[in-house]
Coordinates of C-alpha atoms and ligand atoms in Angstrom, one line a residue:
M11 CA 24.0 14.6 4.0
S12 CA 22.8 11.2 3.5
F13 CA 18.9 11.1 2.7
E14 CA 18.4 9.1 6.0
N15 CA 20.3 11.9 8.0
A16 CA 18.3 14.3 6.4
V17 CA 15.1 12.9 7.1
K18 CA 16.6 12.7 10.9
D19 CA 17.1 16.0 10.8
V20 CA 13.9 17.1 9.7
K21 CA 11.9 14.8 12.1
S22 CA 14.0 16.3 15.0
K23 CA 13.3 19.6 14.3
V24 CA 9.3 18.5 13.9
K25 CA 7.2 20.4 16.7
Y26 CA 3.8 19.4 17.6
D27 CA 2.1 21.8 19.4
G28 CA -1.6 20.8 19.2
S29 CA -3.6 20.0 22.1
H30 CA -3.3 16.3 22.7
P31 CA 0.7 15.6 23.2
K32 CA 0.1 12.3 24.9
L33 CA -1.9 10.9 21.9
A34 CA 0.2 12.4 19.7
A35 CA 3.1 10.6 20.9
R36 CA 1.4 7.2 20.9
L37 CA 0.2 7.8 17.3
E38 CA 3.7 9.0 16.4
K39 CA 5.4 5.9 17.8
E40 CA 2.9 3.7 15.8
I41 CA 2.0 4.8 12.7
L42 CA 5.0 7.3 11.7
D43 CA 7.4 6.0 9.3
T44 CA 9.7 8.9 7.7
N45 CA 11.3 6.4 4.9
P46 CA 9.7 3.5 4.0
G47 CA 12.3 2.5 1.1
V48 CA 10.1 1.6 -1.7
K49 CA 11.2 2.8 -5.1
W50 CA 8.9 3.4 -8.3
D51 CA 10.8 0.5 -9.8
D52 CA 9.9 -1.7 -7.1
V53 CA 6.8 -1.7 -8.4
A54 CA 6.4 -3.8 -11.7
G55 CA 3.1 -2.3 -13.7
L56 CA 0.2 -0.4 -13.0
S57 CA 1.6 2.3 -15.3
E58 CA -1.7 3.8 -15.3
A59 CA -2.4 4.3 -11.6
K60 CA 1.7 5.4 -11.4
R61 CA 0.4 8.3 -13.8
I62 CA -2.3 9.3 -11.8
L63 CA -0.5 9.6 -8.5
Q64 CA 2.1 11.3 -10.3
E65 CA -0.5 14.1 -11.3
T66 CA -2.8 14.2 -8.2
V67 CA 0.2 13.8 -5.7
V68 CA 3.6 14.1 -7.1
L69 CA 3.1 17.3 -9.2
P70 CA 1.4 19.4 -6.8
L71 CA 4.0 18.8 -4.7
F72 CA 6.6 20.4 -6.5
M73 CA 4.4 23.0 -8.2
P74 CA 2.1 24.0 -5.4
E75 CA 1.7 27.7 -7.7
Y76 CA 0.0 25.6 -10.3
F77 CA -2.3 23.6 -8.6
Q78 CA -4.3 26.5 -7.0
G79 CA -8.0 27.3 -7.4
I80 CA -9.9 25.1 -10.1
R81 CA -6.6 23.2 -10.5
R82 CA -6.4 22.3 -6.7
P83 CA -5.1 18.7 -6.3
S84 CA -7.8 16.3 -5.3
R85 CA -8.5 16.0 -1.4
G86 CA -8.2 12.3 -1.4
V87 CA -7.1 9.3 -4.0
L88 CA -8.6 6.0 -3.1
M89 CA -6.8 2.5 -4.4
F90 CA -9.4 -0.4 -4.7
G91 CA -8.5 -3.8 -6.1
P92 CA -8.2 -7.4 -5.5
P93 CA -5.9 -8.4 -2.3
G94 CA -2.3 -8.8 -3.3
T95 CA -1.9 -6.3 -6.2
G96 CA 0.5 -4.3 -4.6
K97 CA -1.8 -0.9 -3.4
T98 CA -0.2 -0.7 -0.1
L99 CA 3.6 -1.0 -1.8
L100 CA 2.4 1.7 -4.1
A101 CA 1.6 4.0 -1.6
K102 CA 5.0 3.7 -0.1
A103 CA 6.9 4.3 -3.3
V104 CA 4.9 7.1 -3.6
A105 CA 6.0 8.5 -0.1
T106 CA 9.3 7.6 -0.5
E107 CA 10.2 9.0 -4.1
C108 CA 8.5 12.3 -2.8
G109 CA 10.2 12.2 0.5
M110 CA 7.0 12.5 2.3
T111 CA 6.5 11.3 5.7
F112 CA 4.2 8.3 5.5
M113 CA 1.8 7.6 8.2
N114 CA 0.3 4.4 7.7
I115 CA -2.8 3.8 9.5
S116 CA -5.4 1.1 10.0
C117 CA -9.0 1.8 11.2
S118 CA -7.8 -0.1 14.4
S119 CA -5.1 2.6 15.2
L120 CA -7.9 5.1 15.3
C121 CA -10.5 3.1 17.4
G122 CA -10.2 4.6 21.0
N123 CA -11.3 2.8 23.8
W124 CA -13.0 5.7 25.7
Y125 CA -16.0 8.2 24.7
G126 CA -14.6 10.7 22.4
E127 CA -11.0 9.0 22.0
S128 CA -11.7 8.4 18.4
E129 CA -12.4 11.6 17.4
R130 CA -9.7 12.9 19.3
L131 CA -7.1 10.2 17.9
T132 CA -8.5 11.6 14.4
R133 CA -8.3 15.2 15.1
C134 CA -4.8 14.5 16.2
L135 CA -3.3 12.5 13.3
F136 CA -4.3 15.3 11.0
E137 CA -2.6 17.7 13.1
L138 CA 0.7 15.6 13.6
A139 CA 0.5 15.1 9.4
R140 CA 0.6 19.1 9.2
A141 CA 3.5 19.1 11.5
H142 CA 5.3 16.5 9.7
A143 CA 4.6 18.0 6.0
P144 CA 4.7 17.0 3.3
T145 CA 3.1 14.4 4.7
M146 CA 1.1 10.9 2.9
I147 CA -1.5 9.7 5.5
F148 CA -2.6 6.2 4.0
I149 CA -5.9 4.6 5.4
D150 CA -5.5 0.9 4.4
E151 CA -8.8 -1.2 4.3
I152 CA -11.0 2.2 4.9
D153 CA -14.2 0.3 4.1
S154 CA -13.9 -1.2 7.6
L155 CA -15.1 2.4 8.7
C156 CA -18.0 2.1 7.5
S157 CA -18.7 -1.1 8.6
V158 CA -22.0 -1.6 10.5
R159 CA -21.7 -4.8 12.2
G160 CA -20.6 -5.2 16.0
S161 CA -22.3 -3.8 19.1
A162 CA -24.4 -0.6 19.3
T163 CA -21.8 1.0 21.1
K164 CA -18.8 -0.1 18.3
H165 CA -21.2 1.2 15.9
E166 CA -21.8 4.4 17.5
T167 CA -17.8 5.0 17.9
S168 CA -17.6 4.2 14.4
R169 CA -20.2 6.4 13.0
R170 CA -18.6 9.3 15.2
L171 CA -14.7 8.4 14.0
K172 CA -16.1 8.8 10.6
S173 CA -18.1 12.1 10.5
E174 CA -14.9 13.3 12.3
L175 CA -12.6 11.9 9.6
L176 CA -15.0 13.7 7.0
V177 CA -14.8 16.9 8.7
Q178 CA -11.1 16.6 8.7
I179 CA -10.4 15.5 4.6
D180 CA -12.6 18.8 4.2
G181 CA -10.1 20.8 6.1
L182 CA -7.0 19.4 3.9
N183 CA -7.9 21.4 1.0
N184 CA -7.9 24.6 2.7
S185 CA -4.9 24.2 4.5
N186 CA -3.1 22.6 1.4
S187 CA -4.1 25.7 -0.6
T188 CA -2.8 28.3 2.2
S189 CA -0.1 26.9 4.1
G190 CA 1.7 25.2 1.1
K191 CA 2.2 22.5 3.7
M192 CA 1.3 19.5 1.4
V193 CA -0.8 16.4 3.5
T194 CA -2.4 14.0 1.1
L195 CA -4.4 11.6 1.9
L196 CA -4.5 8.1 0.3
A197 CA -6.8 5.5 1.0
A198 CA -7.2 1.4 0.1
T199 CA -9.9 -1.1 0.2
N200 CA -10.9 -4.6 -1.0
F201 CA -14.3 -3.5 -0.8
P202 CA -15.4 -0.5 -2.8
G203 CA -18.8 -1.6 -2.6
N204 CA -18.9 -0.8 1.2
L205 CA -18.2 2.8 1.0
D206 CA -20.6 5.2 1.8
E207 CA -21.4 7.8 -0.5
A208 CA -20.0 11.0 1.6
L209 CA -16.9 9.2 1.9
R210 CA -16.7 8.1 -1.6
R211 CA -17.4 11.5 -2.7
R212 CA -14.5 12.7 -0.9
L213 CA -11.9 10.5 -2.2
E214 CA -12.1 12.2 -5.6
K215 CA -9.8 9.8 -7.9
R216 CA -10.8 6.3 -7.5
I217 CA -8.0 4.4 -9.3
Y218 CA -8.3 0.4 -9.9
I219 CA -5.3 -1.7 -9.3
P220 CA -6.0 -4.7 -11.3
L221 CA -4.7 -8.2 -11.3
P222 CA -1.2 -7.8 -13.2
D223 CA -1.0 -8.8 -17.0
F224 CA 1.0 -10.8 -18.7
E225 CA 4.0 -7.8 -19.3
T226 CA 3.7 -7.0 -15.4
R227 CA 4.0 -10.8 -14.3
K228 CA 7.3 -10.7 -16.5
E229 CA 8.5 -7.8 -14.9
L230 CA 7.1 -9.0 -11.3
I231 CA 9.4 -12.0 -11.4
Q232 CA 12.3 -10.0 -12.9
I233 CA 12.1 -7.9 -9.8
N234 CA 11.6 -10.9 -7.2
L235 CA 14.6 -12.8 -8.5
K236 CA 17.0 -9.6 -8.9
L237 CA 19.4 -11.5 -6.7
I238 CA 18.7 -15.0 -7.5
E239 CA 20.9 -17.2 -9.4
L240 CA 19.0 -18.8 -12.3
A241 CA 19.8 -22.1 -14.2
P242 CA 20.0 -20.8 -17.8
E243 CA 17.2 -22.6 -18.9
V244 CA 14.4 -20.9 -16.9
D245 CA 12.2 -19.3 -19.3
I246 CA 10.6 -16.4 -17.3
E247 CA 7.4 -15.6 -20.1
Q248 CA 6.5 -19.2 -19.9
V249 CA 6.0 -18.6 -16.2
A250 CA 4.4 -15.5 -16.6
Q251 CA 2.1 -17.2 -19.5
K252 CA 1.0 -20.0 -16.6
T253 CA 0.4 -17.7 -13.8
E254 CA -2.7 -15.8 -15.7
G255 CA -5.0 -14.9 -12.7
Y256 CA -2.6 -15.0 -10.0
S257 CA -1.8 -11.6 -7.9
G258 CA 1.3 -10.0 -7.4
D259 CA 1.4 -11.4 -4.0
D260 CA 1.0 -14.9 -5.2
L261 CA 3.4 -14.6 -7.8
T262 CA 5.9 -13.3 -5.3
N263 CA 5.2 -16.7 -3.3
I264 CA 5.8 -18.8 -6.3
C265 CA 9.0 -16.9 -6.5
R266 CA 9.9 -17.6 -3.2
D267 CA 8.8 -21.2 -3.1
A268 CA 10.8 -22.0 -6.0
S269 CA 14.1 -20.5 -5.0
L270 CA 14.0 -22.3 -1.8
N271 CA 13.1 -25.7 -4.0
G272 CA 17.4 -26.3 -4.4
M273 CA 17.8 -26.7 -0.6
R274 CA 15.2 -28.6 0.1
Q275 CA 16.1 -31.3 -2.3
K276 CA 19.6 -30.8 -1.0
I277 CA 18.5 -31.8 2.7
A278 CA 15.7 -34.3 1.5
G279 CA 16.3 -37.2 3.8
K280 CA 19.0 -35.8 6.2
T281 CA 18.6 -35.3 9.8
I282 CA 19.1 -31.9 11.1
D283 CA 22.5 -32.3 12.2
E284 CA 23.3 -33.8 8.7
S285 CA 21.7 -30.8 7.0
K286 CA 23.6 -28.5 9.3
N287 CA 27.1 -29.9 7.8
I288 CA 26.4 -29.3 4.6
L289 CA 28.4 -26.7 3.3
K290 CA 26.9 -23.4 3.0
S291 CA 28.4 -22.6 -0.1
E292 CA 27.3 -25.5 -1.5
I293 CA 23.9 -24.5 -0.9
L294 CA 24.1 -21.0 -2.1
K295 CA 25.7 -22.2 -5.3
I296 CA 22.4 -24.0 -6.4
P297 CA 20.5 -22.3 -9.2
V298 CA 16.5 -22.2 -9.7
T299 CA 15.8 -24.4 -12.3
M300 CA 12.7 -24.5 -14.4
E301 CA 11.3 -27.1 -12.7
D302 CA 11.5 -25.5 -9.6
F303 CA 9.1 -22.8 -11.0
L304 CA 6.7 -25.6 -12.6
E305 CA 6.5 -27.3 -9.2
A306 CA 5.8 -24.2 -7.5
V307 CA 3.0 -23.1 -10.2
D308 CA 1.2 -26.4 -9.6
K309 CA 1.3 -26.0 -5.9
I310 CA 0.5 -22.6 -5.3
K311 CA -3.4 -21.4 -6.6
P312 CA -4.3 -18.0 -7.1
T313 CA -6.2 -16.4 -4.5
V314 CA -8.7 -14.1 -6.0
S315 CA -11.6 -15.7 -7.5
S316 CA -13.4 -14.3 -10.6
G317 CA -16.7 -13.0 -9.2
D318 CA -14.0 -11.1 -6.9
I319 CA -12.6 -9.4 -10.3
Q320 CA -16.0 -9.2 -11.8
R321 CA -17.4 -7.0 -8.9
H322 CA -14.4 -4.7 -8.7
Q323 CA -15.0 -4.2 -12.9
K324 CA -18.6 -3.5 -11.8
W325 CA -17.7 -0.8 -9.8
Y326 CA -14.9 0.9 -11.6
S327 CA -17.4 1.1 -14.5
E328 CA -19.6 2.9 -12.4
F329 CA -17.4 4.9 -9.9
G330 CA -13.7 4.5 -11.0
S331 CA -11.5 7.5 -12.4
S332 CA -9.0 7.4 -15.0
Ligands
ATP15 N1 2.9 -4.7 -8.9 C1 3.5 -5.6 -7.8 N2 5.2 -4.9 -8.0 C2 6.1 -5.6 -7.1 N3 5.0 -6.5 -6.3 C3 4.3 -6.6 -6.1 C4 3.4 -6.2 -7.0 N4 1.9 -6.6 -6.8 C5 2.3 -7.4 -5.3 N5 3.4 -7.4 -5.2 C6 3.8 -8.1 -4.4 O1 3.0 -8.7 -3.4 C7 3.4 -8.4 -1.9 C8 1.9 -7.7 -1.4 O2 1.2 -6.4 -1.6 P1 0.3 -5.5 -1.3 O3 1.0 -5.5 0.4 O4 0.9 -3.9 -1.7 O5 -0.8 -5.6 -1.8 P2 -2.1 -4.7 -1.3 O6 -2.8 -4.7 -2.9 O7 -1.9 -3.8 -0.8 O8 -3.0 -6.3 -0.8 P3 -4.3 -6.0 0.4 O9 -5.6 -5.6 -0.8 O10 -4.5 -7.2 0.9 O11 -3.7 -5.0 1.3 C9 4.1 -6.9 -2.2 O12 5.0 -7.0 -0.9 C10 5.2 -7.4 -3.2 O13 6.0 -8.7 -2.8
MG16 MG1 -2.5 -3.4 1.3

C-alpha cells in the first residue's frame, strides 16, 4: 500500500466521538492535513533546531516506553525567529517524517462568533487531535492569542480562549503518558516577547530559528534550483556571500526572480501575440546565468532588520533552549 493510501485508510477509520461533531467537521475541513509532503532534506540548515525536534517529538513517538516519568517529552515546543526563516516548513517536515496528522491552526480558526464558541473550538481541536493521533498541532503566530488590542469583547474572548488552551496543554501531558496516543504541540511566533508567562512556561522547549548562515544559504539555493538548468559559470558560493542578512524566503524570491529572467529577456519588446509564438522549447532551454542572479540580488532587498535580529537574540539569551 502506498503511503497516501495508508494515510487515507487510517483517516477513514478515525472516529470522532466527542461532544461537538459539527464543530469537529468544520475544524477537520479547515485545518487537517494528513500529509503535508515536506521532507527533512527540503529544509536547509537549521541542524540545531532539527536535533531538538528529534529529541522532543520524533524519538518520544517511536520510544514511548523510554520517555516516561521524569523523561516525559516537553508539553509544547516553541519556534521563534524572524519571518521567512523556515518555521512553518520545519513543522511540516517533522509531521511528514513521523507520519503524523498535521493540524495547522492559526488563531483565527479558533476565534468563534458566539459566546463560548472559542473555548468549544479549542476543546474540540484537542479531542480531534487525539482521535487522529499521532498528531502534531501546529499553532502559527501564537503571540496573537495574547494580544490585548481590539474591543473589550474581543479581549474577553481571547482571554477565555487562552485559558482553555492552557488547560488543554496541561491535559496533553497526562494523556500522552497513559494512552500512548501522542499529540504534540508546536507553536511559532515572530514576537516571542509578546507571549505571556503562563503560555511561555508551557512551551518548555524554545528553539531559535535564525537567519540562514553562509552554508545554509548555499544549501537553500541548491534546493531551490534542483530542477533548473544553470549556466556553467554560475557560482553559488558567490551568491551566498552576497546575501548575508537575507532570510530563506528572500533567497527563494531571488532564485525565482533569477530563474525567470531568461524568459523575460526573450519576450522583451514583443507583443503578447508575438511572445505566444515563441517556441516553448526555446524558452525551456534558456539556462539561468550568473548575471540573472546578480540582477536579482540587486533588485530584492532583505526583509529582516538588524533591530529585529537583536530583539530575538535578546529573548533567546533570556528564555531560549539549546
Ligand atoms: N531553511 C529553509 N530551507 C528551505 N527553504 C526555506 C528555509 N527557510 C525559508 N525557506 C523558504 O521560505 C519560505 C517561507 O518559509 P516559512 O513559511 O517556513 O517561514 P516562516 O519562518 O514560517 O515565516 P513566518 O514567520 O513569516 O511565518 C519557504 O516556503 C521556503 O521556500
Ligand atoms: Mg510561518
